[in-house]
Amino acid sequence: MPRKKSRMSQEVNAGSMADIAFLLLIFFLVTTTIASDKGITNVLPPKIDPNQPPPEVDKNERNIFKILINSNDQLLVEEDFRDNTDGLDKEIKEFILNFGDPDQENVDLFNSLPPSLKAQAGQDPNSSDHPNEAVVSIKTNRGTSYDLYLEVLDKVKKAYYEIYAERVGLTADEYRALSSRTAAEKELMDRGKENLPMAISIAEPDKGGE
Amino acid sequence: MAKFKKKTKTEENIPTSALPDIIFMLLFFFMVTTVLREQELLVEQKLPQATQLQKLEKKSLISYLFLGKPKNPSVYGTEPRIQANDALITTKDIIQWVNQEKDKLSEAERDQIYISLKADRDVKMGPVADIQLELREADARKILYASVGKLNEE
């Protein structure tokens, strides 16, 4: 049988398929938004029972790291005036890890920390006694911008996460990416947080100066 | 010269059949990573920037509360308003809204509800504090200040 000389091309023309796919792609690009369920987590305090008197706060002044923000977005950090948040995370870190007057339990905690964190213990008698006592307090005004409030909260969180991460030998980014889904990651998370509670107090804002 | 011309009879077509595959791959990526816009935003949304972002694990537990200046100031004014589920609400309605959202969850998950507060960065702390106070009243105390990552991280 003689072979046919001119065979039909066997390839199907798929050039227009790209166009169709492009159309679909553009449709999805336009109609969708990238899911952004990211942010700074926080737990609000429980509601106040009107029948009960407000709980007594018997914390020493030295155990509270006070950050006040007024309606002009000026900061008063530990009685010092400043107009930006530079270096705030570092100060908070030093405050938490001060170990000024630890009891036995917290001496053990101190001994369990890696050397890099131990080195930061200033043992200043005018700063926090130990991490379990230390509280970072943020007080805003009704006229404070939300942006600045979040920036300050961000710095406080950063200080804590850096401590947690350093304790388990990770970077802060890696630590924050841990999830409680796998047992190994959960164990790491718990080990970082153990005996080092994240104590951030957010006071109700002042009414005046709006 | 003519001799050479006869010999070079190569295919002039560039095969483009792999192009749709590449486009489809892009398409699938976008289909998987994105969600359809669930609700019409009635308030302005420019989320603040932060560095210490965390991702929430269970999406079903999150309820969204939007806060910002209304997009339609002639109808709703210029003061920041709260939006929940397609409608603008007032601070007083938050407790009721939280209870509705809680009813959507199963019994065991009800107290794990997360409120994602998507507040515009130009909002002042006053309305934010009001919302927080109402959320405390409604016993929905887990809150997520929605924000976007900072581009120029130190």
XYZ file of C-alpha atoms in Angstrom, chain B residues 74-141:
68
model
C -24.777 61.868 52.447
C -26.883 59.071 53.919
C -24.905 57.890 56.926
C -22.894 60.958 57.937
C -19.164 61.238 58.433
C -18.767 59.731 61.888
C -17.266 56.200 61.996
C -19.938 53.528 61.873
C -20.012 49.838 62.645
C -20.964 47.341 59.995
C -21.993 43.781 60.694
C -23.472 41.444 58.087
C -24.255 43.940 55.359
C -25.921 46.487 57.619
C -24.775 49.408 59.661
C -25.529 48.946 63.324
C -25.096 51.029 66.425
C -23.072 50.163 69.475
C -26.184 48.997 71.300
C -26.896 46.301 68.708
C -23.559 44.590 69.204
C -24.726 42.310 72.022
C -27.642 41.095 69.938
C -25.400 40.603 66.938
C -22.879 38.595 68.977
C -25.647 36.343 70.238
C -26.851 35.770 66.691
C -23.353 34.887 65.604
C -22.946 32.553 68.552
C -26.166 30.753 67.660
C -24.653 29.864 64.305
C -21.915 27.880 66.009
C -22.277 24.507 67.626
C -22.823 24.238 71.363
C -19.228 23.359 72.154
C -17.718 26.115 70.077
C -19.890 28.929 71.277
C -17.501 30.416 73.786
C -14.598 30.151 71.360
C -16.005 32.777 69.045
C -13.443 35.178 67.665
C -14.386 38.687 66.687
C -12.242 40.098 63.942
C -12.350 43.842 64.269
C -11.584 45.336 60.902
C -11.177 48.939 61.807
C -10.009 51.669 59.506
C -6.687 53.149 60.472
C -8.091 56.659 60.727
C -10.573 55.697 63.418
C -10.054 57.090 66.914
C -9.974 54.934 70.037
C -13.371 56.117 71.263
C -15.568 53.916 69.066
C -13.075 51.055 69.339
C -13.301 51.203 73.132
C -17.104 51.263 72.946
C -17.056 48.112 70.851
C -14.667 46.434 73.268
C -16.905 47.289 76.182
C -19.952 45.848 74.424
C -18.047 42.708 73.469
C -17.109 42.244 77.096
C -20.779 42.580 78.002
C -21.697 40.028 75.350
C -18.980 37.678 76.594
C -17.177 37.487 73.273
C -13.792 38.342 74.609
